[in-house]
Structures are given as C-alpha cells and as structure tokens.
Amino acid sequence: MKFRIATPAALLAAIALTATACGGGSGSTPSQPSGDGKSFEFWSFSGINQKASVDEYHKVNPNVQVKLTEVGGSTETAQALTTALAGGKVPDLVLIQGDDLPKFVQQPQNFYDLRQLGADKMKGDYLDWVMSQSTAKDGSIIGIPTDVGGMAIAYRTDLFKEAGLPTDREEVGKLWPTWDAFIETGKKYVEKTGKAFIDNAETSVFYQAVNQGPQKYYDPQGNVVYSTSPQVKTAFDLSLKAVAAGISAKQTSFTEGWSAGMGKGQFAVISAPSWLLGQIRRNAPDTKGKWDIAKIPGGAGNWGGSYLAIPKGAKNAKAAWDYISKMQSPQSQLTHFLDSGSLPTTPSVYQDPKLIAKKDEFFSDAPIGKIYTESLLGLKPFYIGPDSAAIGQEFLNAITSVEQGKGDPAKAWDSALTNIKTAIGK
Amino acid sequence: MTATLDRVADAPPITTRVHQSVGERIAPYAYIAPFFLIFAVFGLVPLLFTFYVALFDWNPIGEHVFVGFDNFTRLFGDPRFSNALWNTLSIWLLSTLPQLVLALGVAHLLNHARLRLAVFFRMSMLVPYITSVAATAIVFAQMFDRDYGLLNWLLGFAGIGPIDFKQSVWGSHLMIAVMVTWRWFGYTTLLYLASLQAIPRAIYEAAAVDGAGGWKQFRHISLPSLRPVIVFTIVTSTIGGLQIFTEPLLMSRSTTCGAIRQCQTLTLFLYEQAFGQFQFGYGAAIGVALFVLIILFAALNYVLSTRIRPGKS
C-alpha cells in the first residue's frame, strides 16, 4: 500500500474550501423576516406529535404549505441542525429539546433574535425560568417553549395491592414525602413480593432528585459547580442508597429490557415526567388501566421540554414566525395538551377547567393536567449550561456502573468527578 | 523517386497525425479521470480537511481557535482513547479470527463435489449479509438480553445463572463479535468458495486416488491456492474491524456503549466527541489517529502475509 504526501496545492485548496464553508452564520439581522409567508420547512423530532399542531395550523391557514420532517430522536435532530448550521442550508423552523438547547444559546448569532419578530410582547405568557433558558447572554431570545416536563411517579396499582400497599393515588403520594421514605417503601415492597421496586436508580432517583433545587451543575453566574453543589451530592448519595437497598431492577432506561420489564411487571414504579407517559403506553399496551400516577418525592421539579427556533439563514422566517405565534399561544398549547399530553409552558391555562378535568384512561383516569402542573408551580429554577448534558451523563454512568455491580460505591463519586473533568476539561 | 515525393506531398498534413496521437495519449487518462476526480472530492479533500480541523478547537456553529497539536497531546493522555483502542482491538480479534476460520471450513464443505442442493446452501450464505444491520442488531440485542433473552434462558437450563452480557467488558465484546461474525462469515465464505472453484477438480481426484483424505486435500491443495484471497480478507476485515461503529451503537443505544464505556470503539468515541459534544477538533484528532492506525495495521498485514507462506508438500 502506497501513501503519498499531499502536494501543497491540494492543501491550499482544502484550506480555501474551509474558509468559504465557514463564511455563513454571521451577519446582521435583517429588519424584515425573509420569505413570502406562503410556505416553510419545519424540522421536528419523532414521538412528540408536531403533526397534530401542523394539522391544526392548516385548518386556520389553508394557504400556507408546511413541510414537516421528523428527523429522528431529539439528539439526532440537534445534530442535524448543527450540521445544517455549519453547512448553511437550514430549515425555516426547528424544534430543539431542552437538554440540547444550551449549546445553541451559547451561539445566538446562528438564530433569529425572536424579540425583533415580536417575542418581547409574548414572553410574559410563558414560565419565566423556561423562557430564561432560551435567552442568550446578549439578551436575544432564540426559542419559544412548546412544552415542559413536570414530574410524577407512575406506579402499578395491581402490584401495589399484592404487596399490601395502598393503591389510591393520594395515599400513595403520602407514602413518600421524601426520597428516603420512597426508598423505605421500596424495601417494604421488595420484602413482600421478592420483585424489584424501581426500574433503575440513575434515572428514577438521581435524574429526578437532582432537578429539584435551585442550583444544579452551574451557579446562576454560569460557573460550573457540579463538584460542590449540595443538591448534586445529595441526589447522587440518594441514588447509591437506592442501589444498596436492593430495590432496583437494574434496567437501563430506553433499552429493550426496560420496555419488556414495563409490560411484565418486573418493577412497580417509574419516575415519569409527563412526556414519558407516551412511552409507557407504547411499550406496555396490555397494562392499560393497571397504572396510576402519584406525586413525586421531594416536591416540584422539571425534566425535559422543547423549544421552537428559527435559524438565521431561514428562507421563510416570516411564515415560521407566524406558525410560532399562532401555535404557541396559551390557548393553542392547551389544545395541544388535550390532544397529545404535552404539558403547556403557559401558566395562565394551568387553572383552566379543561386542563384540570383532563384524565388519562391508561393511568386509571389520573388527572394528569393537575398533577403535572402542580409539580411545576413550586419549582426553583436552576441555570443550565453548555456542558450540563455531558456532566449529567457522567454522573448517570457512575451510578449505573455501581448498580450493575461493576463500580465501587465508595469510589463512585470521585470517579464521576474525574470523568467529568476529562470530558469537559473543567 | 518523384512518385514517392508526390506521395509524401499528398499525404495528410502531419499536424493531424500529431493531433491524433495527442488524443490517443490523453484518452486513457480521461477514462480513469472520473475515479480520481471523485476520489479527490470525496476522499482526499475531506481527509486533508480532517487533518486541518484537528489543529483547531473547532465549534461547528461557533469559533474556530487554532490550538496546534494540543488535541493530539490531550488525546494521548485521555484514558477514554486508550480504552476505546483496546475495545476496538479486542472486538476485532474476537470477530475476525473465528470468522475467517469458520468461512474456510464452510467453503471447503460447500466445495464438496457430491453436495446436494449446493446452489441453495451457497446462496443461503448471503442471507446474513443482505439482512439490514439494524434488524440484526435488534434480534441479537434481544437474544443476549439479561432477563428476557433466549441465550440466558438456555443457559438457565444448564444451571448457569443469567449473564449480563451488555454490562460486562468481555460479554459486550463477545456479543458484538458474534454479531459481526454472523453477518460477515457468509460473504467471506463465498469469496473463498469462488477461489476454490477455480482449482481444477482433477487435482482433488488425483489426490484422492493417491490416498489423500479430506484434511490432507484441504491442507495441501485448498489452502495454498487460497493464499491471495485470505490475505485480501484479512486486510479488508482489519480495516472494517478498526472502523466498527454500527453494531456497538445499535446494541447499546448510546455513543458511550455502556456505563463504563465497556464497548466504546474508536469510531464511537470519535462520534461522541464530534457530534455529541460538538468538539469537532478533538473528534478530527481521533480520526487522524485512527487513520494512522489503519495504515500501520494494513502495512503490518501486508508484510506478514507476504513473508508467511503455507508449507508446501
């Protein structure tokens, strides 16, 4: 095999290509959004039913053509957007998941500042802390929130009955005012039935508990504080405690085993942000009516949520903005919630009788609107930084390795910190 | 004499003749040009561009800061890189060796003169190869599942407790290797078979008359004639093995391939850094390191396979 050193000319050509390829992205904001307002291209991710919103919009605006593409999961969509932004051929409207948002907020020059299109007037409609996550350092708003997570515990009433535990959702909620009480309940369940209580400790305990406080991985000024934040350490220790208590089925979330275990009653509870309810319905259709939803230990918190943004190079920003302003109004978010269960980001509809009356048949007619909006109201917002997802992933991995019997619980915290430092360099 | 001169004068102008020969000289280059042009655009330029990006702290949608060889310095001190390297080599060995040996044996069997339904068996070798890798991954992930997998169910009868393949280092490597072997051994078998078919059957018949059994025939007739194709399959499977990506990603559903990165290969690590963490410069540095490794391995393979010859009778 022969390998020739490239000629300087080829190298120069490559560099020249680079220079031109990276020219896009910057530039001043046009005062008028582009396009004739007749059509726009919309990238969403699957599983969130944006098709319903688009159909709704079509009824009111039959003349506007919406080209909706479901790129893939939320991560794939964010990756595709990154590639599109670097290459210069972008969609007019894109849905970005909350965890992926900080990286884009750090580079606001890639997006329309929605204040100039009228976001200034509507921003009061949305939860302050949700809005602040899509507000860049320079004050520009790059995304309008479509939904939030909201937290609760989904549990199997039939399995609770077998274990001699109460099945009524109010009484179940009273079993676990704190995470410690939750773990104790789990121990009782395991003693009685010999089966696992939770699906896994890393998402059902750590990811929930770490989202319930004022300071997660960053302080309000944007400095990384994951190693000193008491909220993080407490959540980490709680999850190790759950592992040590032997209440976990050790099923990693979103895997085949996890989906199968859900249908076969391998575990009795899952921490379920509102968007997870759809996964339970899809993975375990035969368990309809056997589930119910109770309050989460430790009170309010949020996990997840998405935003709509308009990339700077969009050809039809005008039409895209019209879609955002019409479909993300409080009334439209309420309609979307009633159709598909995505929790509104607009607190003005939280007291709406239709939202409060919304019951879910699959989950024993649990009043999901009421339960999830209540979990948001006492929430203490925290700053989400560009490396939040990477930091969270390393903590999660450290707990998983202990849970799977590969890691030493005494060293788990230190090894997590080392891995985070390797990963993000600080 | 004059006639000759006249004829020279009547001859077509010399320029045309030169013109034709230039065309003839250029033509072959024009015929092969498409490949080299396409290679330059889709092969060489991206390759050089990768070398270039590796020298930067490169955010795809933000700043590009020149950092020189910092990415490489960081790479050599990164435990995740050495972990990915060992994982890759381990999976490659576990999948390549059994695959080639198995293919060799099956090819020999399929070449048997008295095999009934030979075409059916030969064609069925291709089934794993034409099956979508995603479908294969789903089936294998279910078979190897800790709680609901077929394999652990069978092991249960033998009194062996459930093995958590996905979570352990060796288990996950084995699982991926089995999948790679299953997918590729049929393809390799057919390559070997094609080579075996080229050997005149009379040679085998003569050997049989001389009293050589199946093993001796294989050892002294089949194996030597297969040498070039064996070298070819070793080189291609080395390159493929070092670039293994889809199988571990689909089996684990994560770019880290498990909580302790137990099956994260070099390409998965590259993908995680570049497209997961948006560190394109660091990702490119991993790509360059991988490129160098493949060149080294290919060279090593070449040297070894030209030196080592199967024994002659």
XYZ file of C-alpha atoms in Angstrom, chain A residues 1 3 6 10-11 14-15 17-18 22 78-79 82-83 85-86 103-104 107 109-110 249-252 254-257 260-261 264 266 387 390 393-394 397-398 400-401 404 406 422-424, chain B residues 44-45 47-49 52 58-64 74 78-80 138 141-142 145-148 164 166-168 253 256 258-261 271 273 275-280 291 295 298 302:
92
model
C 0.000 0.000 0.000
C 0.624 6.596 0.623
C -0.294 15.557 -0.429
C -4.085 20.330 -2.564
C -3.587 21.503 0.981
C -8.573 22.372 1.247
C -7.899 25.438 3.338
C -12.588 25.402 0.893
C -12.688 25.644 4.662
C -17.401 28.680 7.302
C -29.978 18.661 17.238
C -27.061 17.019 15.420
C -25.675 21.581 13.882
C -24.591 20.166 10.535
C -25.957 25.477 10.525
C -22.312 24.701 9.746
C -25.149 24.740 23.088
C -27.242 26.748 20.645
C -24.019 30.830 19.792
C -25.607 34.535 16.027
C -26.935 31.394 14.306
C -34.476 -3.869 38.622
C -31.236 -2.534 37.047
C -32.961 -1.913 33.732
C -31.328 0.967 31.867
C -34.980 3.248 26.941
C -33.482 -0.222 26.331
C -35.294 -3.381 25.191
C -35.112 -4.910 28.665
C -40.099 -5.531 28.269
C -39.855 -5.207 32.066
C -44.107 -7.841 32.565
C -40.617 -6.540 36.662
C -21.970 21.100 29.383
C -22.288 15.862 29.409
C -24.310 11.704 31.555
C -21.094 11.046 33.537
C -22.797 6.373 34.123
C -21.094 6.287 37.529
C -25.184 2.728 36.556
C -21.797 1.040 36.921
C -24.589 -3.185 37.569
C -19.012 -3.049 38.156
C -11.732 14.548 31.406
C -14.893 15.106 29.409
C -15.380 18.862 29.726
C -8.726 13.356 -0.444
C -10.215 16.743 0.376
C -9.103 13.662 4.560
C -6.903 16.756 4.355
C -9.678 18.829 5.851
C -6.664 20.694 9.236
C -13.474 23.794 16.371
C -17.063 24.524 17.328
C -19.182 23.732 14.254
C -21.520 26.656 14.847
C -19.142 28.994 16.682
C -15.492 29.943 16.916
C -12.539 28.070 15.414
C -4.779 15.666 25.023
C -7.007 10.589 27.581
C -7.903 7.280 29.265
C -11.034 7.145 27.120
C -32.397 -5.720 17.339
C -29.804 -7.476 21.481
C -32.942 -9.413 22.393
C -30.814 -9.702 26.998
C -30.152 -10.319 30.681
C -33.722 -11.021 31.797
C -35.700 -11.875 28.705
C -25.329 -9.664 31.941
C -24.226 -5.899 27.851
C -22.771 -4.593 31.092
C -19.510 -6.534 31.284
C -28.187 2.539 22.083
C -20.531 5.578 25.161
C -22.332 1.362 28.361
C -21.788 2.994 31.716
C -18.074 2.259 31.881
C -17.537 2.627 28.116
C -18.671 10.283 17.005
C -16.798 13.790 20.783
C -21.354 15.071 17.164
C -22.288 14.546 20.812
C -20.037 17.103 22.497
C -19.566 19.323 19.418
C -15.774 19.090 19.798
C -15.029 18.753 16.122
C -6.208 6.795 10.008
C -2.221 2.450 7.677
C -2.539 -2.627 6.765
C 0.944 -6.898 4.109
